[in-house]
């Protein structure tokens, strides 16, 4: 499968879980490998398909799963509009139901807030990866976030915006507005400070939504925290999936040796 104007999408295996806040769809690539943690990736702000190229890169060395949150992409509708802690509970519930063993739990953009919430207190999460974390304090506000999003869009590759349109339509304007609002009001640094497993922050050097200063602060909140910068803007994995696959693979090898 290929999105017009974008990179190729990998073939995936689809599964559904009837969770605490509605049906959750996940898509997986690759296969389990002995001694290698699987990767669980949380979707971004109301959209998931743009992460499929990056999911495919993880699938070259482990089994990787893209988890879609209730109300978005291919998941069912929630019983009410969810906040970030509730999204985190959805992912935690999915992890419990799937019982994959040690995993690398990753999120991109607003998915970093959900992944961090889900990881707190979970012994099955061997490490956490926050790629292009949101929301930087300098962007906490509708006007500031919109301004930074527009600046960042000048550095994003062709085809990315078009890939979002079907999923935005599926979510609807009211749910989109609510989702932005709850993410703006959920400080990522709060759950990050509670993490007791290795943390990897990955930031695109041209990212205009989050600053390197804040990314470094997040990494410093965890005893075993690391920040790396890669080429690209906020959505760097869209055209360069290896930009995050390679460092996450090294992280997986390190946490495996430490167990």
Coordinates of N, CA and C in Angstrom, one line a residue:
X1 N 0.9 -1.2 0.0 CA 0.0 0.0 0.0 C 0.9 1.2 0.0
X2 N 0.5 2.2 -0.8 CA 1.3 3.5 -0.9 C 0.4 4.6 -0.8
X3 N 0.7 5.6 0.0 CA -0.1 6.8 0.1 C 0.4 7.8 -1.0
X4 N -0.5 8.4 -1.8 CA -0.1 9.2 -2.9 C 0.8 10.4 -2.4
X5 N 2.0 10.5 -3.0 CA 2.9 11.6 -2.6 C 3.7 11.2 -1.4
X6 N 3.6 10.1 -0.8 CA 4.3 9.7 0.4 C 5.1 8.4 0.2
X7 N 5.7 8.0 1.3 CA 6.5 6.7 1.3 C 5.6 5.5 1.3
X8 N 6.1 4.3 0.9 CA 5.3 3.1 0.9 C 4.9 2.7 2.3
X9 N 3.6 2.2 2.4 CA 3.1 1.6 3.7 C 3.4 0.1 3.7
X10 N 3.8 -0.4 4.8 CA 4.0 -1.9 4.9 C 2.7 -2.6 5.0
X11 N 2.7 -3.9 4.7 CA 1.6 -4.8 4.9 C 1.5 -5.0 6.4
X12 N 0.3 -5.0 7.0 CA 0.1 -5.1 8.5 C -0.9 -6.2 8.8
X13 N -0.8 -6.7 10.0 CA -1.8 -7.6 10.5 C -2.7 -6.9 11.5
X14 N -4.0 -6.9 11.3 CA -4.9 -6.1 12.1 C -5.5 -6.9 13.2
X15 N -5.6 -6.3 14.4 CA -6.3 -6.9 15.5 C -7.2 -5.9 16.3
X16 N -8.1 -6.4 17.0 CA -9.0 -5.5 17.8 C -9.1 -6.0 19.2
X17 N -9.2 -5.0 20.1 CA -9.3 -5.3 21.5 C -10.5 -4.5 22.1
X18 N -11.5 -5.1 22.7 CA -12.6 -4.4 23.3 C -12.1 -4.0 24.7
X19 N -11.7 -2.7 24.8 CA -11.0 -2.2 26.0 C -12.0 -1.5 26.9
X20 N -11.4 -0.8 27.9 CA -12.2 -0.2 28.9 C -12.9 1.1 28.4
X21 N -12.4 1.7 27.3 CA -13.1 2.8 26.8 C -13.4 2.6 25.3
X22 N -13.7 1.4 24.9 CA -14.1 1.2 23.6 C -13.1 0.3 22.8
X23 N -13.5 -0.1 21.6 CA -12.7 -1.0 20.8 C -11.4 -0.3 20.3
X24 N -10.3 -1.0 20.4 CA -9.0 -0.4 20.0 C -8.5 -1.3 18.9
X25 N -8.2 -0.7 17.8 CA -7.5 -1.4 16.7 C -6.0 -1.2 16.8
X26 N -5.3 -2.3 16.5 CA -3.9 -2.2 16.4 C -3.5 -2.9 15.1
X27 N -2.4 -2.4 14.6 CA -1.8 -3.0 13.3 C -0.3 -3.4 13.6
X28 N 0.0 -4.6 13.2 CA 1.4 -5.1 13.5 C 2.1 -5.5 12.3
X29 N 3.5 -5.4 12.4 CA 4.4 -5.8 11.3 C 5.5 -6.6 12.0
X30 N 6.2 -7.4 11.2 CA 7.3 -8.1 11.7 C 6.9 -9.4 12.5
X31 N 7.9 -9.9 13.2 CA 7.6 -11.2 14.0 C 8.4 -11.1 15.3
X32 N 7.8 -11.8 16.3 CA 8.6 -11.8 17.6 C 9.9 -12.6 17.4
X33 N 10.9 -12.0 18.1 CA 12.2 -12.7 18.0 C 12.7 -12.9 19.4
X34 N 13.3 -14.1 19.7 CA 13.7 -14.4 21.1 C 14.6 -13.4 21.6
X35 N 14.3 -12.9 22.9 CA 15.2 -12.0 23.5 C 15.2 -10.6 23.1
X36 N 14.3 -10.3 22.1 CA 14.1 -8.9 21.6 C 12.8 -8.3 22.0
X37 N 12.7 -7.2 22.7 CA 11.5 -6.6 23.1 C 10.7 -6.2 21.8
X38 N 9.4 -6.4 21.9 CA 8.5 -5.8 20.9 C 8.3 -4.3 21.1
X39 N 8.0 -3.6 20.0 CA 7.8 -2.2 20.1 C 6.3 -1.9 20.0
X40 N 5.8 -1.1 20.9 CA 4.4 -0.7 20.9 C 4.4 0.8 20.6
X41 N 3.8 1.2 19.6 CA 3.8 2.6 19.1 C 2.4 3.2 19.3
X42 N 2.3 4.4 19.9 CA 1.0 5.1 20.1 C 0.9 6.2 19.1
X43 N -0.3 6.2 18.5 CA -0.6 7.2 17.4 C -0.4 8.6 17.9
X44 N -0.4 9.5 16.9 CA -0.3 11.0 17.2 C -1.6 11.6 17.3
X45 N -1.7 12.9 17.1 CA -2.9 13.7 17.3 C -4.0 13.4 16.3
X46 N -4.8 12.5 16.6 CA -6.0 12.1 15.8 C -5.6 11.3 14.6
X47 N -4.3 11.0 14.3 CA -3.9 10.4 13.1 C -2.9 9.3 13.4
X48 N -3.0 8.2 12.6 CA -2.1 7.1 12.8 C -1.4 6.6 11.5
X49 N -2.0 6.7 10.4 CA -1.5 6.2 9.1 C -0.1 6.7 8.8
X50 N 0.2 7.9 9.2 CA 1.5 8.5 8.9 C 2.7 7.8 9.6
X51 N 2.3 7.0 10.6 CA 3.4 6.3 11.4 C 3.7 4.9 10.8
X52 N 2.9 4.5 9.8 CA 3.1 3.2 9.2 C 4.5 3.0 8.6
X53 N 5.1 3.9 7.9 CA 6.4 3.7 7.4 C 7.4 3.5 8.5
X54 N 7.3 4.3 9.6 CA 8.2 4.1 10.7 C 7.9 2.7 11.4
X55 N 6.7 2.3 11.5 CA 6.3 1.0 12.0 C 7.0 -0.1 11.2
X56 N 7.0 0.1 9.9 CA 7.7 -0.9 9.1 C 9.1 -1.1 9.3
X57 N 9.8 0.0 9.7 CA 11.2 0.0 10.0 C 11.4 -0.8 11.3
X58 N 10.6 -0.6 12.3 CA 10.7 -1.4 13.5 C 10.5 -2.9 13.2
X59 N 9.6 -3.2 12.3 CA 9.3 -4.6 11.9 C 10.4 -5.3 11.2
X60 N 11.5 -4.6 10.9 CA 12.6 -5.3 10.3 C 13.4 -6.1 11.3
X61 N 13.3 -5.7 12.6 CA 14.1 -6.4 13.6 C 13.3 -6.9 14.8
X62 N 12.0 -6.6 14.9 CA 11.1 -7.2 15.9 C 9.7 -7.1 15.4
X63 N 8.8 -7.6 16.3 CA 7.4 -7.3 16.0 C 7.0 -5.9 16.6
X64 N 6.3 -5.1 15.8 CA 5.9 -3.8 16.2 C 4.5 -3.6 16.0
X65 N 3.8 -2.9 16.9 CA 2.4 -2.7 16.9 C 2.1 -1.2 16.9
X66 N 1.1 -0.7 16.1 CA 0.6 0.6 16.1 C -0.7 0.6 16.8
X67 N -0.8 1.3 17.9 CA -2.1 1.3 18.7 C -2.9 2.6 18.4
X68 N -4.1 2.4 18.0 CA -5.0 3.5 17.7 C -6.0 3.7 18.8
X69 N -6.1 5.0 19.2 CA -6.9 5.3 20.4 C -8.4 5.4 20.1
X70 N -9.3 5.1 21.0 CA -10.7 5.2 20.8 C -11.1 6.5 20.2
X71 N -11.9 6.5 19.2 CA -12.4 7.7 18.6 C -11.6 8.1 17.3
X72 N -10.5 7.4 17.1 CA -9.7 7.8 15.9 C -9.3 6.6 15.1
X73 N -8.9 6.9 13.8 CA -8.4 5.9 12.9 C -9.4 4.8 12.8
X74 N -8.9 3.5 13.0 CA -9.8 2.4 12.9 C -10.4 1.9 14.2
X75 N -10.2 2.6 15.3 CA -10.8 2.2 16.6 C -12.2 2.6 16.7
X76 N -12.9 2.1 17.7 CA -14.3 2.4 17.9 C -14.5 3.7 18.7
X77 N -15.7 4.2 18.8 CA -16.0 5.4 19.6 C -16.0 5.1 21.1
X78 N -15.4 6.1 21.8 CA -15.5 5.9 23.3 C -16.8 6.3 23.9
X79 N -17.1 5.9 25.1 CA -18.4 6.2 25.7 C -18.5 7.7 26.0
X80 N -17.4 8.4 26.1 CA -17.4 9.8 26.3 C -16.1 10.3 25.8
X81 N -15.9 11.6 25.6 CA -14.7 12.2 25.1 C -13.6 12.0 26.2
X82 N -12.5 11.4 25.8 CA -11.4 11.1 26.7 C -10.4 12.2 26.9
X83 N -9.8 12.1 28.1 CA -8.6 13.0 28.4 C -7.4 12.2 28.3
X84 N -6.2 12.8 28.5 CA -5.0 12.1 28.3 C -4.8 11.0 29.2
X85 N -5.0 11.1 30.5 CA -4.9 10.0 31.4 C -5.8 8.8 31.0
X86 N -7.0 9.1 30.5 CA -7.8 8.0 30.1 C -7.3 7.3 28.8
X87 N -6.7 8.1 27.9 CA -6.0 7.5 26.7 C -4.9 6.6 27.2
X88 N -4.2 7.1 28.2 CA -3.1 6.3 28.8 C -3.6 5.0 29.4
X89 N -4.8 5.0 30.0 CA -5.4 3.8 30.6 C -5.8 2.8 29.5
X90 N -6.2 3.4 28.3 CA -6.5 2.5 27.2 C -5.3 1.7 26.7
X91 N -4.2 2.4 26.6 CA -3.0 1.7 26.2 C -2.5 0.7 27.2
X92 N -2.6 1.1 28.5 CA -2.2 0.2 29.6 C -3.1 -1.1 29.5
X93 N -4.4 -0.9 29.3 CA -5.3 -2.0 29.3 C -5.0 -2.9 28.1
X94 N -4.6 -2.3 26.9 CA -4.2 -3.1 25.8 C -3.0 -3.9 26.0
X95 N -2.0 -3.3 26.7 CA -0.8 -4.0 27.1 C -1.1 -5.2 28.0
X96 N -1.9 -5.0 28.9 CA -2.3 -6.1 29.8 C -3.0 -7.2 29.1
X97 N -3.9 -6.9 28.2 CA -4.6 -7.9 27.4 C -3.7 -8.6 26.5
X98 N -2.8 -8.0 25.9 CA -1.9 -8.6 24.9 C -0.8 -9.4 25.5
X99 N -0.3 -9.0 26.7 CA 0.7 -9.8 27.5 C 1.9 -10.1 26.6
X100 N 2.5 -9.1 26.1 CA 3.6 -9.3 25.1 C 4.9 -9.6 25.8
X101 N 5.0 -9.5 27.1 CA 6.3 -9.6 27.7 C 6.9 -8.2 27.7
X102 N 8.3 -8.1 27.9 CA 8.9 -6.8 27.9 C 8.7 -6.1 26.6
X103 N 8.3 -4.8 26.6 CA 8.1 -4.0 25.4 C 8.9 -2.7 25.5
X104 N 9.2 -2.1 24.3 CA 9.6 -0.7 24.2 C 8.3 0.0 23.9
X105 N 7.8 0.9 24.8 CA 6.6 1.7 24.5 C 7.0 3.1 24.0
X106 N 6.5 3.4 22.8 CA 6.9 4.6 22.1 C 5.7 5.4 21.7
X107 N 5.9 6.7 21.7 CA 4.9 7.6 21.2 C 5.5 8.7 20.3
X108 N 4.7 9.2 19.4 CA 5.2 10.3 18.6 C 4.2 11.5 18.7
X109 N 4.8 12.7 18.9 CA 4.0 13.9 19.0 C 3.1 13.8 20.2
X110 N 1.7 14.0 20.1 CA 0.9 13.9 21.2 C 0.8 12.4 21.8
X111 N 1.2 11.5 21.0 CA 1.3 10.1 21.5 C 2.3 9.9 22.6
X112 N 3.3 10.9 22.7 CA 4.3 10.8 23.8 C 3.6 11.0 25.1
X113 N 2.6 11.9 25.1 CA 1.9 12.1 26.4 C 1.1 10.9 26.8
X114 N 0.5 10.2 25.9 CA -0.3 9.0 26.2 C 0.7 7.9 26.6
X115 N 1.8 7.7 25.9 CA 2.7 6.6 26.2 C 3.3 6.8 27.6
X116 N 3.7 8.1 27.9 CA 4.3 8.3 29.2 C 3.3 8.0 30.3
X117 N 2.0 8.4 30.1 CA 1.0 8.0 31.1 C 0.9 6.5 31.3
X118 N 0.8 5.8 30.1 CA 0.6 4.3 30.2 C 1.8 3.6 30.8
X119 N 3.0 4.2 30.7 CA 4.2 3.5 31.2 C 4.4 3.5 32.7
X120 N 3.8 4.5 33.3 CA 4.1 4.7 34.8 C 3.7 3.4 35.5
X121 N 4.6 2.8 36.3 CA 4.3 1.7 37.2 C 4.2 0.4 36.5
X122 N 4.5 0.3 35.2 CA 4.3 -1.0 34.5 C 5.7 -1.7 34.4
X123 N 5.8 -2.9 35.0 CA 7.0 -3.7 34.9 C 7.3 -4.3 33.5
X124 N 6.2 -4.4 32.7 CA 6.4 -4.9 31.4 C 6.9 -3.9 30.3
X125 N 7.0 -2.7 30.7 CA 7.6 -1.6 29.8 C 9.1 -1.5 30.2
X126 N 9.9 -2.1 29.3 CA 11.4 -2.1 29.5 C 12.0 -0.8 29.3
X127 N 11.4 0.1 28.4 CA 12.0 1.4 28.1 C 10.9 2.2 27.4
X128 N 11.0 3.5 27.5 CA 10.1 4.4 26.8 C 10.8 5.3 25.8
X129 N 10.2 5.5 24.7 CA 10.7 6.3 23.6 C 9.7 7.4 23.3
X130 N 10.1 8.7 23.5 CA 9.3 9.8 23.2 C 9.9 10.6 22.0
X131 N 9.2 10.5 20.9 CA 9.7 11.1 19.6 C 8.9 12.4 19.4
X132 N 9.6 13.5 19.2 CA 8.9 14.8 18.9 C 7.9 15.1 20.1
X133 N 8.4 15.1 21.3 CA 7.4 15.2 22.4 C 6.6 16.5 22.4
X134 N 5.4 16.4 22.9 CA 4.5 17.6 23.0 C 3.9 17.5 24.5
X135 N 3.4 18.6 25.0 CA 3.5 20.0 24.3 C 4.5 20.8 25.1
X136 N 5.5 21.3 24.4 CA 6.5 22.2 25.0 C 5.8 23.3 25.7
X137 N 6.3 23.7 26.9 CA 5.7 24.9 27.6 C 5.6 26.1 26.7
X138 N 6.5 26.3 25.8 CA 6.5 27.5 25.0 C 5.3 27.5 24.0
X139 N 4.7 26.3 23.8 CA 3.6 26.2 22.8 C 2.3 25.9 23.5
X140 N 2.2 26.0 24.9 CA 1.0 25.7 25.6 C 0.0 26.8 25.5
X141 N -0.8 26.7 24.6 CA -1.9 27.8 24.3 C -2.2 27.6 22.8
X142 N -3.5 27.8 22.5 CA -4.0 27.6 21.1 C -3.2 28.5 20.1
X143 N -3.1 29.7 20.4 CA -2.4 30.6 19.4 C -0.9 30.2 19.3
X144 N -0.2 30.0 20.4 CA 1.2 29.6 20.3 C 1.4 28.3 19.6
X145 N 0.5 27.3 19.9 CA 0.6 26.0 19.3 C 0.4 26.1 17.8
X146 N -0.7 26.8 17.4 CA -1.0 27.0 16.0 C 0.2 27.7 15.2
X147 N 0.7 28.7 15.8 CA 1.8 29.4 15.2 C 3.0 28.5 15.0
X148 N 3.3 27.7 16.0 CA 4.5 26.8 15.9 C 4.2 25.7 14.9
X149 N 3.0 25.2 14.9 CA 2.6 24.2 13.9 C 2.7 24.7 12.5
X150 N 2.3 25.9 12.2 CA 2.5 26.5 10.9 C 3.9 26.7 10.5
X151 N 4.8 27.1 11.5 CA 6.2 27.2 11.2 C 6.8 25.9 10.8
X152 N 6.4 24.8 11.6 CA 6.9 23.5 11.4 C 6.5 23.0 10.0
X153 N 5.3 23.3 9.6 CA 4.8 22.7 8.4 C 5.6 23.1 7.2
X154 N 6.3 24.2 7.3 CA 7.2 24.7 6.2 C 8.4 23.7 6.0
X155 N 8.7 23.0 7.0 CA 9.8 22.1 6.9 C 9.4 20.6 6.7
X156 N 8.1 20.3 6.7 CA 7.6 19.0 6.5 C 7.6 18.6 5.0
X157 N 7.7 17.3 4.7 CA 7.8 16.8 3.4 C 6.4 16.8 2.7
X158 N 6.4 16.8 1.3 CA 5.2 16.7 0.6 C 4.4 15.4 0.9
X159 N 3.1 15.4 0.8 CA 2.3 14.3 1.0 C 1.8 14.0 2.4
X160 N 2.5 14.6 3.4 CA 2.2 14.3 4.8 C 0.8 14.9 5.2
X161 N 0.5 16.1 4.9 CA -0.8 16.7 5.2 C -1.9 16.0 4.6
X162 N -1.7 15.6 3.3 CA -2.8 14.9 2.6 C -3.1 13.6 3.2
X163 N -2.1 12.9 3.8 CA -2.3 11.6 4.4 C -3.2 11.7 5.6
X164 N -3.3 12.9 6.3 CA -4.1 13.1 7.5 C -5.6 13.2 7.2
X165 N -5.9 13.7 6.0 CA -7.3 14.2 5.8 C -8.4 13.1 6.1
X166 N -8.2 11.9 5.6 CA -9.3 10.9 5.9 C -9.5 10.7 7.4
X167 N -8.4 10.7 8.2 CA -8.5 10.4 9.6 C -9.0 11.6 10.4
X168 N -8.7 12.8 9.9 CA -9.3 14.0 10.5 C -10.8 14.0 10.2
X169 N -11.3 13.6 9.0 CA -12.7 13.5 8.8 C -13.4 12.5 9.7
X170 N -12.7 11.4 9.9 CA -13.3 10.3 10.7 C -13.5 10.9 12.2
X171 N -12.5 11.6 12.7 CA -12.6 12.1 14.0 C -13.7 13.2 14.2
X172 N -13.7 14.1 13.2 CA -14.7 15.2 13.3 C -14.2 16.4 14.0
X173 N -14.7 17.6 13.7 CA -14.1 18.8 14.2 C -14.3 18.9 15.8
X174 N -15.4 18.5 16.3 CA -15.6 18.6 17.7 C -14.6 17.8 18.5
X175 N -14.4 16.5 18.1 CA -13.4 15.7 18.8 C -12.0 16.2 18.6
X176 N -11.7 16.7 17.4 CA -10.4 17.3 17.2 C -10.1 18.4 18.2
X177 N -11.0 19.3 18.3 CA -10.9 20.5 19.2 C -10.7 20.0 20.6
X178 N -11.5 19.1 21.0 CA -11.4 18.5 22.4 C -10.1 17.9 22.6
X179 N -9.6 17.1 21.7 CA -8.3 16.4 21.8 C -7.2 17.4 22.0
X180 N -7.1 18.4 21.1 CA -6.1 19.4 21.3 C -6.2 20.0 22.7
X181 N -7.4 20.4 23.1 CA -7.5 21.0 24.4 C -7.0 20.2 25.6
X182 N -7.3 18.9 25.6 CA -6.9 18.1 26.7 C -5.4 17.8 26.7
X183 N -4.8 17.8 25.5 CA -3.3 17.6 25.4 C -2.6 18.9 25.8
X184 N -3.2 20.1 25.5 CA -2.6 21.3 25.9 C -2.6 21.4 27.5
X185 N -3.5 20.8 28.1 CA -3.7 20.9 29.6 C -3.1 19.7 30.3
X186 N -2.3 18.9 29.7 CA -1.7 17.7 30.3 C -0.2 17.8 30.3
X187 N 0.5 18.3 31.3 CA 2.0 18.5 31.2 C 2.7 17.1 31.1
X188 N 3.4 16.9 30.1 CA 4.2 15.7 29.8 C 5.2 15.4 30.9
X189 N 5.8 16.5 31.5 CA 6.8 16.3 32.5 C 6.3 15.6 33.7
X190 N 5.0 15.7 34.0 CA 4.5 15.1 35.2 C 4.7 13.5 35.2
X191 N 4.1 12.8 34.2 CA 4.4 11.4 34.2 C 5.8 11.0 33.9
X192 N 6.5 11.8 33.1 CA 7.9 11.5 32.8 C 8.7 11.4 34.1
X193 N 8.5 12.3 35.0 CA 9.2 12.4 36.3 C 8.9 11.1 37.1
X194 N 7.9 10.4 36.8 CA 7.6 9.1 37.6 C 8.1 7.9 36.9
X195 N 8.8 8.0 35.8 CA 9.2 6.8 35.1 C 10.5 6.2 35.8
X196 N 10.5 4.9 35.9 CA 11.7 4.3 36.5 C 12.4 3.3 35.6
X197 N 12.2 3.6 34.3 CA 12.9 2.7 33.2 C 13.6 3.7 32.3
X198 N 14.5 3.1 31.5 CA 15.2 4.0 30.5 C 14.3 4.8 29.6
X199 N 14.7 6.0 29.3 CA 13.9 6.9 28.5 C 14.8 7.4 27.4
X200 N 14.3 7.4 26.2 CA 15.0 7.9 25.0 C 14.1 9.0 24.4
X201 N 14.6 10.2 24.3 CA 13.9 11.3 23.6 C 14.5 11.5 22.2
X202 N 13.7 11.5 21.2 CA 14.2 11.7 19.8 C 13.6 12.9 19.3
X203 N 14.4 13.9 18.8 CA 13.9 15.2 18.3 C 14.5 15.5 16.9
X204 N 13.6 15.9 16.0 CA 14.1 16.4 14.7 C 14.7 17.8 14.9
X205 N 15.9 18.0 14.3 CA 16.6 19.3 14.5 C 15.8 20.5 13.9
X206 N 14.9 20.2 13.0 CA 14.1 21.3 12.4 C 12.7 21.4 13.0
X207 N 12.5 20.7 14.1 CA 11.2 20.7 14.8 C 10.9 22.1 15.3
X208 N 9.8 22.7 14.9 CA 9.4 24.1 15.4 C 8.4 24.0 16.5
X209 N 7.8 22.8 16.8 CA 6.8 22.7 17.8 C 7.4 22.5 19.2
X210 N 8.5 21.7 19.2 CA 9.2 21.5 20.5 C 10.6 22.0 20.4
X211 N 11.2 22.5 21.5 CA 12.5 23.0 21.5 C 13.5 22.0 22.0
X212 N 14.7 22.1 21.7 CA 15.8 21.2 22.2 C 16.0 21.4 23.7
X213 N 15.8 22.6 24.1 CA 15.9 22.9 25.6 C 14.9 22.0 26.4
X214 N 13.7 22.0 25.9 CA 12.7 21.2 26.7 C 12.9 19.7 26.5
X215 N 13.3 19.3 25.3 CA 13.6 17.9 25.2 C 14.7 17.4 26.1
X216 N 15.7 18.3 26.3 CA 16.8 17.9 27.2 C 16.3 17.9 28.6
X217 N 15.4 18.8 29.0 CA 14.9 18.8 30.3 C 14.1 17.5 30.6
X218 N 13.3 17.1 29.6 CA 12.6 15.8 29.8 C 13.6 14.6 30.0
X219 N 14.6 14.6 29.2 CA 15.6 13.5 29.4 C 16.2 13.5 30.8
X220 N 16.5 14.7 31.3 CA 17.1 14.9 32.6 C 16.2 14.5 33.8
X221 N 14.9 14.4 33.5 CA 14.0 14.0 34.6 C 14.1 12.6 35.0
X222 N 14.7 11.8 34.2 CA 14.8 10.3 34.4 C 16.3 9.9 34.7
X223 N 16.5 9.1 35.6 CA 17.9 8.7 35.9 C 18.6 8.1 34.7
X224 N 17.9 7.3 33.9 CA 18.5 6.8 32.7 C 17.8 7.4 31.5
X225 N 18.0 8.7 31.3 CA 17.4 9.5 30.2 C 18.4 9.9 29.2
X226 N 18.1 9.9 27.9 CA 19.0 10.2 26.8 C 18.2 11.0 25.8
X227 N 18.8 12.0 25.2 CA 18.3 12.8 24.1 C 19.2 12.6 22.9
X228 N 18.6 12.3 21.7 CA 19.3 12.4 20.5 C 18.5 13.3 19.5
X229 N 19.2 13.9 18.6 CA 18.6 14.7 17.6 C 18.9 14.1 16.2
X230 N 17.9 14.1 15.3 CA 18.1 13.5 14.0 C 17.7 14.6 13.0
X231 N 17.9 14.3 11.7 CA 17.5 15.2 10.7 C 16.0 15.2 10.5
X232 N 15.5 16.4 10.2 CA 14.0 16.5 9.9 C 13.3 17.4 10.9
X233 N 12.0 17.5 10.6 CA 11.1 18.4 11.4 C 10.3 17.5 12.4
X234 N 9.2 18.0 12.8 CA 8.4 17.3 13.8 C 8.1 15.9 13.4
X235 N 7.7 15.7 12.2 CA 7.3 14.4 11.7 C 8.4 13.7 10.9
X236 N 9.6 13.7 11.5 CA 10.8 13.2 10.8 C 10.7 11.7 10.3
X237 N 9.9 10.8 11.1 CA 9.9 9.4 10.6 C 9.1 9.2 9.3
X238 N 8.4 10.2 8.8 CA 7.6 10.0 7.6 C 8.4 9.6 6.4
X239 N 9.5 10.3 6.2 CA 10.3 10.0 5.0 C 11.6 9.3 5.4
X240 N 12.0 9.3 6.7 CA 13.2 8.6 7.1 C 12.9 7.7 8.3
X241 N 12.3 6.6 8.1 CA 11.9 5.7 9.2 C 13.1 5.2 10.0
X242 N 14.3 5.0 9.3 CA 15.4 4.5 10.0 C 16.0 5.5 11.1
X243 N 15.5 6.8 10.9 CA 16.0 7.8 11.9 C 15.6 7.5 13.3
X244 N 14.5 6.8 13.5 CA 14.2 6.3 14.9 C 14.4 4.9 15.1
X245 N 14.3 4.1 14.0 CA 14.4 2.6 14.1 C 15.8 2.2 14.7
X246 N 16.9 2.8 14.1 CA 18.2 2.5 14.6 C 18.5 2.8 16.0
X247 N 18.2 4.0 16.5 CA 18.4 4.2 18.0 C 17.5 3.4 18.9
X248 N 16.3 3.1 18.4 CA 15.4 2.3 19.3 C 15.9 0.8 19.3
X249 N 16.5 0.4 18.2 CA 17.1 -1.0 18.2 C 18.2 -1.1 19.2
X250 N 19.1 0.0 19.2 CA 20.2 0.0 20.1 C 19.7 0.0 21.6
X251 N 18.6 0.8 21.8 CA 18.0 0.8 23.1 C 17.5 -0.5 23.5
X252 N 16.8 -1.2 22.6 CA 16.3 -2.5 22.9 C 17.4 -3.5 23.3
X253 N 18.5 -3.4 22.5 CA 19.6 -4.3 22.9 C 20.2 -4.0 24.2
X254 N 20.2 -2.7 24.6 CA 20.8 -2.4 25.9 C 20.0 -2.8 27.0
X255 N 18.6 -2.6 26.9 CA 17.8 -3.0 28.0 C 17.7 -4.5 28.1
X256 N 17.8 -5.2 27.0 CA 17.8 -6.7 27.1 C 19.1 -7.2 27.8
X257 N 20.2 -6.6 27.5 CA 21.4 -7.0 28.2 C 21.3 -6.7 29.7
X258 N 20.6 -5.7 30.1 CA 20.5 -5.3 31.5 C 19.5 -6.1 32.3
X259 N 18.7 -7.0 31.7 CA 17.7 -7.8 32.4 C 18.3 -9.1 32.9

